[in-house]
Amino acid sequence: MRLQNKVAIITGAAHGIGKAYAQRFAEEGADVVIADIDQTAGRALAKSFVDRGFSAWGRSTDVRIFGNVEGLMRETVDRFGRIDILLNNAAIYVTQKLWKGPVEELAIEEWDRVLEVNLKGVFLCCKAVIPIMKRQRSGKIINIASGTFFSGSGNMPHYTTAKGGVVALTRVMARQLGQWNINVNCMTPGSTLSEESVTDEVLKRREDSVDKRCFKRVEMPADIVGTALFLASSDSDFVTGQLLVVEGGGIMH
């Protein structure tokens, strides 16, 4: 197992792609911390993992609040002794009724709402975990960006700006943290059928991306988790500051 004896925190892990990351990491031997603002779902998922013989803990986490995030890191170390992996997955996207439209019509409150989770939340989690990883002189930080960073598509100025900021932050941290043997990388899943309730509208939205890809099918969570596992495992020990695109050839860079 590729993550045996590793401790992994995954934010936004109670639902969607985050849930798929958590399951794969648990199957690979990690102690998985399911950090999600949805406490009920996070604890239920952790219990389901433990019932199957895996190691997991669900912890209510609001990535917008630094004290809450600091508590997550401290309690994880108290419980498991260390933190080897941080996967910053928590984000506001279309499943949270993300506003779409032109920049001049974007409400300032909506801009702040999305940037606070999708960019500031990543910053706060990194800020809280870095001192721990520095003491260990090791760690893997994995940030989730978006292909909209390349194309400007999607009609989501705030979302795309936040994800571009995640890419920039990844590269800065990779430069700063290499001397402590801390890897910082980023990945961009494509439009992925990860909703727990699949309506005709949801399916159509995911199918709209198919024509742009080399692989002519809808992207599924199983298509993404292997890349996250690579970045979390020792296989990527000499990879840092990189952006890996997992979109079936829809974007090439």
Tab-separated table of C-alpha atoms in Angstrom:
chain	number	residue	atom	x	y	z
A	1	MET	CA	0.000	0.000	0.000
A	2	ARG	CA	1.442	3.320	-1.123
A	3	LEU	CA	0.339	5.454	1.833
A	4	GLN	CA	0.963	3.009	4.664
A	5	ASN	CA	1.647	4.845	7.960
A	6	LYS	CA	0.923	8.229	6.368
A	7	VAL	CA	-1.502	10.774	7.836
A	8	ALA	CA	-3.579	12.638	5.245
A	9	ILE	CA	-5.908	15.591	5.770
A	10	ILE	CA	-8.420	16.142	2.957
A	11	THR	CA	-10.593	19.234	3.113
A	12	GLY	CA	-14.091	19.083	1.658
A	13	ALA	CA	-13.860	15.309	1.829
A	14	ALA	CA	-17.418	14.463	2.861
A	15	HIS	CA	-18.874	14.827	-0.636
A	16	GLY	CA	-18.070	14.624	-4.335
A	17	ILE	CA	-14.498	14.208	-5.545
A	18	GLY	CA	-13.211	14.811	-2.019
A	19	LYS	CA	-15.005	11.677	-0.887
A	20	ALA	CA	-13.331	9.721	-3.694
A	21	TYR	CA	-9.880	11.022	-2.667
A	22	ALA	CA	-10.575	9.993	0.922
A	23	GLN	CA	-11.634	6.492	-0.025
A	24	ARG	CA	-8.608	5.892	-2.251
A	25	PHE	CA	-6.182	7.213	0.355
A	26	ALA	CA	-7.764	5.016	3.031
A	27	GLU	CA	-7.521	1.970	0.756
A	28	GLU	CA	-3.836	2.767	0.272
A	29	GLY	CA	-3.217	2.608	4.020
A	30	ALA	CA	-3.393	6.252	5.133
A	31	ASP	CA	-4.910	7.543	8.332
A	32	VAL	CA	-7.459	9.830	6.671
A	33	VAL	CA	-8.825	12.991	8.260
A	34	ILE	CA	-12.107	13.994	6.629
A	35	ALA	CA	-12.203	17.747	7.223
A	36	ASP	CA	-15.511	19.170	6.083
A	37	ILE	CA	-17.914	21.912	7.088
A	38	ASP	CA	-20.669	19.271	6.881
A	39	GLN	CA	-19.952	17.598	10.218
A	40	THR	CA	-22.705	14.993	9.949
A	41	ALA	CA	-21.609	13.731	6.534
A	42	GLY	CA	-17.921	13.823	7.469
A	43	ARG	CA	-18.396	11.753	10.593
A	44	ALA	CA	-20.670	9.310	8.790
A	45	LEU	CA	-18.087	8.783	6.052
A	46	ALA	CA	-15.305	8.294	8.601
A	47	LYS	CA	-17.411	5.730	10.456
A	48	SER	CA	-18.085	3.850	7.211
A	49	PHE	CA	-14.334	3.676	6.590
A	50	VAL	CA	-13.599	2.463	10.122
A	51	ASP	CA	-16.348	-0.155	9.808
A	52	ARG	CA	-14.492	-1.472	6.735
A	53	GLY	CA	-11.209	-1.720	8.616
A	54	PHE	CA	-9.639	1.561	7.499
A	55	SER	CA	-8.323	4.377	9.665
A	56	ALA	CA	-10.351	7.588	9.457
A	57	TRP	CA	-11.534	10.515	11.528
A	58	GLY	CA	-14.193	13.083	10.660
A	59	ARG	CA	-13.589	16.609	11.929
A	60	SER	CA	-15.880	19.592	11.385
A	61	THR	CA	-13.782	22.253	9.644
A	62	ASP	CA	-14.482	25.706	8.237
A	63	VAL	CA	-11.491	26.617	6.067
A	64	ARG	CA	-12.461	30.309	6.234
A	65	ILE	CA	-11.558	30.532	9.938
A	66	PHE	CA	-7.882	30.293	10.867
A	67	GLY	CA	-8.532	29.255	14.463
A	68	ASN	CA	-10.678	26.378	13.238
A	69	VAL	CA	-7.997	25.280	10.793
A	70	GLU	CA	-5.253	25.558	13.429
A	71	GLY	CA	-7.372	23.359	15.662
A	72	LEU	CA	-7.684	20.790	12.882
A	73	MET	CA	-3.904	20.583	12.521
A	74	ARG	CA	-3.259	20.466	16.261
A	75	GLU	CA	-5.888	17.796	16.909
A	76	THR	CA	-4.641	15.705	13.988
A	77	VAL	CA	-1.120	15.706	15.424
A	78	ASP	CA	-2.493	14.881	18.884
A	79	ARG	CA	-4.431	11.955	17.446
A	80	PHE	CA	-2.013	10.569	14.842
A	81	GLY	CA	1.367	12.055	15.741
A	82	ARG	CA	2.112	13.841	12.457
A	83	ILE	CA	0.704	15.210	9.189
A	84	ASP	CA	2.206	13.854	5.980
A	85	ILE	CA	-0.321	15.023	3.384
A	86	LEU	CA	-2.630	18.005	3.031
A	87	LEU	CA	-5.033	17.897	0.096
A	88	ASN	CA	-6.784	21.265	-0.262
A	89	ASN	CA	-9.987	20.201	-1.974
A	90	ALA	CA	-12.660	22.334	-0.247
A	91	ALA	CA	-14.185	24.847	-2.658
A	92	ILE	CA	-17.379	26.561	-3.727
A	93	TYR	CA	-18.422	25.393	-7.184
A	94	VAL	CA	-21.622	24.938	-9.184
A	95	THR	CA	-23.082	22.520	-6.636
A	96	GLN	CA	-23.228	25.512	-4.252
A	97	LYS	CA	-25.175	27.683	-6.740
A	98	LEU	CA	-22.151	29.521	-8.059
A	99	TRP	CA	-23.069	32.794	-9.758
A	100	LYS	CA	-22.169	33.165	-13.437
A	101	GLY	CA	-22.031	36.295	-15.577
A	102	PRO	CA	-19.970	39.312	-16.631
A	103	VAL	CA	-17.424	40.920	-14.308
A	104	GLU	CA	-19.253	44.227	-14.072
A	105	GLU	CA	-22.390	42.490	-12.776
A	106	LEU	CA	-20.588	40.364	-10.188
A	107	ALA	CA	-21.659	41.424	-6.688
A	108	ILE	CA	-18.791	42.250	-4.362
A	109	GLU	CA	-20.316	40.002	-1.701
A	110	GLU	CA	-20.324	37.071	-4.150
A	111	TRP	CA	-16.697	37.756	-5.095
A	112	ASP	CA	-15.724	37.730	-1.407
A	113	ARG	CA	-17.736	34.568	-0.680
A	114	VAL	CA	-15.946	32.539	-3.340
A	115	LEU	CA	-12.448	33.955	-2.809
A	116	GLU	CA	-12.730	33.377	0.926
A	117	VAL	CA	-13.172	29.627	0.501
A	118	ASN	CA	-11.432	28.862	-2.785
A	119	LEU	CA	-8.250	30.887	-2.262
A	120	LYS	CA	-8.058	32.178	1.287
A	121	GLY	CA	-9.107	28.759	2.594
A	122	VAL	CA	-6.182	27.123	0.793
A	123	PHE	CA	-3.824	29.779	2.185
A	124	LEU	CA	-5.075	29.301	5.744
A	125	CYS	CA	-4.734	25.516	5.627
A	126	CYS	CA	-1.211	25.795	4.240
A	127	LYS	CA	-0.274	28.468	6.788
A	128	ALA	CA	-1.401	26.176	9.605
A	129	VAL	CA	0.245	22.972	8.368
A	130	ILE	CA	3.602	24.337	7.175
A	131	PRO	CA	5.175	24.733	10.662
A	132	ILE	CA	4.298	21.103	11.413
A	133	MET	CA	5.774	19.845	8.139
A	134	LYS	CA	8.875	21.986	8.671
A	135	ARG	CA	9.457	20.330	12.045
A	136	GLN	CA	9.079	16.940	10.373
A	137	ARG	CA	11.259	18.083	7.460
A	138	SER	CA	8.803	16.386	5.121
A	139	GLY	CA	5.301	16.711	3.748
A	140	LYS	CA	3.105	16.783	0.662
A	141	ILE	CA	0.749	19.652	-0.076
A	142	ILE	CA	-1.675	19.105	-2.961
A	143	ASN	CA	-3.838	21.984	-4.163
A	144	ILE	CA	-6.804	21.709	-6.509
A	145	ALA	CA	-7.060	24.289	-9.283
A	146	SER	CA	-9.230	24.359	-12.430
A	147	GLY	CA	-8.834	24.234	-16.180
A	148	THR	CA	-10.699	27.536	-16.326
A	149	PHE	CA	-7.359	29.045	-15.294
A	150	PHE	CA	-6.035	28.259	-18.774
A	151	SER	CA	-9.043	29.153	-20.879
A	152	GLY	CA	-10.977	31.769	-18.930
A	153	SER	CA	-14.080	29.743	-19.760
A	154	GLY	CA	-17.105	29.051	-17.602
A	155	ASN	CA	-18.275	32.640	-17.146
A	156	MET	CA	-17.118	32.543	-13.491
A	157	PRO	CA	-14.728	35.471	-12.891
A	158	HIS	CA	-14.427	34.960	-9.135
A	159	TYR	CA	-14.017	31.168	-9.312
A	160	THR	CA	-11.432	31.335	-12.101
A	161	THR	CA	-9.483	34.100	-10.369
A	162	ALA	CA	-9.376	32.098	-7.145
A	163	LYS	CA	-8.129	28.991	-8.936
A	164	GLY	CA	-5.458	31.012	-10.732
A	165	GLY	CA	-4.372	32.291	-7.345
A	166	VAL	CA	-4.104	28.700	-6.110
A	167	VAL	CA	-1.678	27.928	-8.947
A	168	ALA	CA	0.431	30.987	-8.093
A	169	LEU	CA	0.433	30.172	-4.375
A	170	THR	CA	1.498	26.595	-5.161
A	171	ARG	CA	4.550	27.803	-7.065
A	172	VAL	CA	5.583	30.313	-4.403
A	173	MET	CA	5.335	27.699	-1.651
A	174	ALA	CA	7.261	25.133	-3.701
A	175	ARG	CA	10.158	27.630	-3.931
A	176	GLN	CA	9.988	28.451	-0.239
A	177	LEU	CA	9.575	24.943	1.181
A	178	GLY	CA	11.923	22.790	-0.880
A	179	GLN	CA	14.730	23.081	1.663
A	180	TRP	CA	12.480	21.363	4.205
A	181	ASN	CA	11.743	18.498	1.800
A	182	ILE	CA	8.123	19.597	1.432
A	183	ASN	CA	6.516	18.996	-1.962
A	184	VAL	CA	3.848	21.444	-3.128
A	185	ASN	CA	1.935	20.606	-6.281
A	186	CYS	CA	-1.362	21.350	-7.950
A	187	MET	CA	-3.809	19.433	-10.113
A	188	THR	CA	-6.807	20.412	-12.222
A	189	PRO	CA	-9.662	17.944	-12.547
A	190	GLY	CA	-11.970	18.531	-15.475
A	191	SER	CA	-15.738	18.774	-15.344
A	192	THR	CA	-16.422	15.613	-13.346
A	193	LEU	CA	-19.631	13.713	-12.635
A	194	SER	CA	-19.201	13.724	-8.861
A	195	GLU	CA	-22.636	14.838	-7.672
A	196	GLU	CA	-24.446	12.519	-5.302
A	197	SER	CA	-27.776	13.320	-6.976
A	198	VAL	CA	-27.431	13.107	-10.759
A	199	THR	CA	-30.215	14.984	-12.508
A	200	ASP	CA	-30.638	15.430	-16.255
A	201	GLU	CA	-29.332	18.997	-15.856
A	202	VAL	CA	-26.211	17.818	-14.035
A	203	LEU	CA	-25.533	15.105	-16.607
A	204	LYS	CA	-25.924	17.541	-19.483
A	205	ARG	CA	-23.483	19.981	-17.854
A	206	ARG	CA	-20.877	17.222	-17.550
A	207	GLU	CA	-21.522	15.887	-21.049
A	208	ASP	CA	-20.972	19.346	-22.549
A	209	SER	CA	-17.228	18.942	-21.876
A	210	VAL	CA	-16.884	15.650	-23.745
A	211	ASP	CA	-16.443	17.035	-27.274
A	212	LYS	CA	-13.379	19.048	-26.215
A	213	ARG	CA	-11.537	15.986	-24.951
A	214	CYS	CA	-9.357	13.372	-26.597
A	215	PHE	CA	-11.212	10.736	-24.585
A	216	LYS	CA	-14.849	11.097	-25.597
A	217	ARG	CA	-16.601	10.341	-22.335
A	218	VAL	CA	-17.710	11.955	-19.109
A	219	GLU	CA	-14.976	12.311	-16.500
A	220	MET	CA	-15.545	10.354	-13.283
A	221	PRO	CA	-13.925	10.641	-9.825
A	222	ALA	CA	-12.035	7.399	-10.478
A	223	ASP	CA	-10.233	9.183	-13.334
A	224	ILE	CA	-8.731	11.724	-10.911
A	225	VAL	CA	-7.804	9.939	-7.707
A	226	GLY	CA	-4.760	8.193	-9.167
A	227	THR	CA	-3.086	11.519	-9.867
A	228	ALA	CA	-3.763	12.676	-6.302
A	229	LEU	CA	-2.319	9.400	-5.029
A	230	PHE	CA	0.825	9.927	-7.126
A	231	LEU	CA	1.308	13.413	-5.680
A	232	ALA	CA	0.714	12.113	-2.135
A	233	SER	CA	3.056	9.129	-2.400
A	234	SER	CA	6.819	8.698	-2.495
A	235	ASP	CA	6.560	8.285	-6.287
A	236	SER	CA	6.475	12.095	-6.557
A	237	ASP	CA	9.305	12.856	-4.127
A	238	PHE	CA	11.245	14.823	-6.778
A	239	VAL	CA	8.202	16.639	-8.183
A	240	THR	CA	7.309	20.087	-6.847
A	241	GLY	CA	5.806	23.330	-8.094
A	242	GLN	CA	3.961	21.498	-10.864
A	243	LEU	CA	0.440	21.694	-12.247
A	244	LEU	CA	-0.953	18.373	-13.500
A	245	VAL	CA	-3.990	18.568	-15.759
A	246	VAL	CA	-6.388	15.611	-15.494
A	247	GLU	CA	-8.996	16.418	-18.113
A	248	GLY	CA	-8.785	13.658	-20.721
A	249	GLY	CA	-6.820	15.827	-23.146
A	250	GLY	CA	-9.285	18.706	-23.123
A	251	ILE	CA	-6.430	21.019	-22.145
A	252	MET	CA	-2.795	20.600	-23.149
A	253	HIS	CA	-0.125	22.898	-21.736
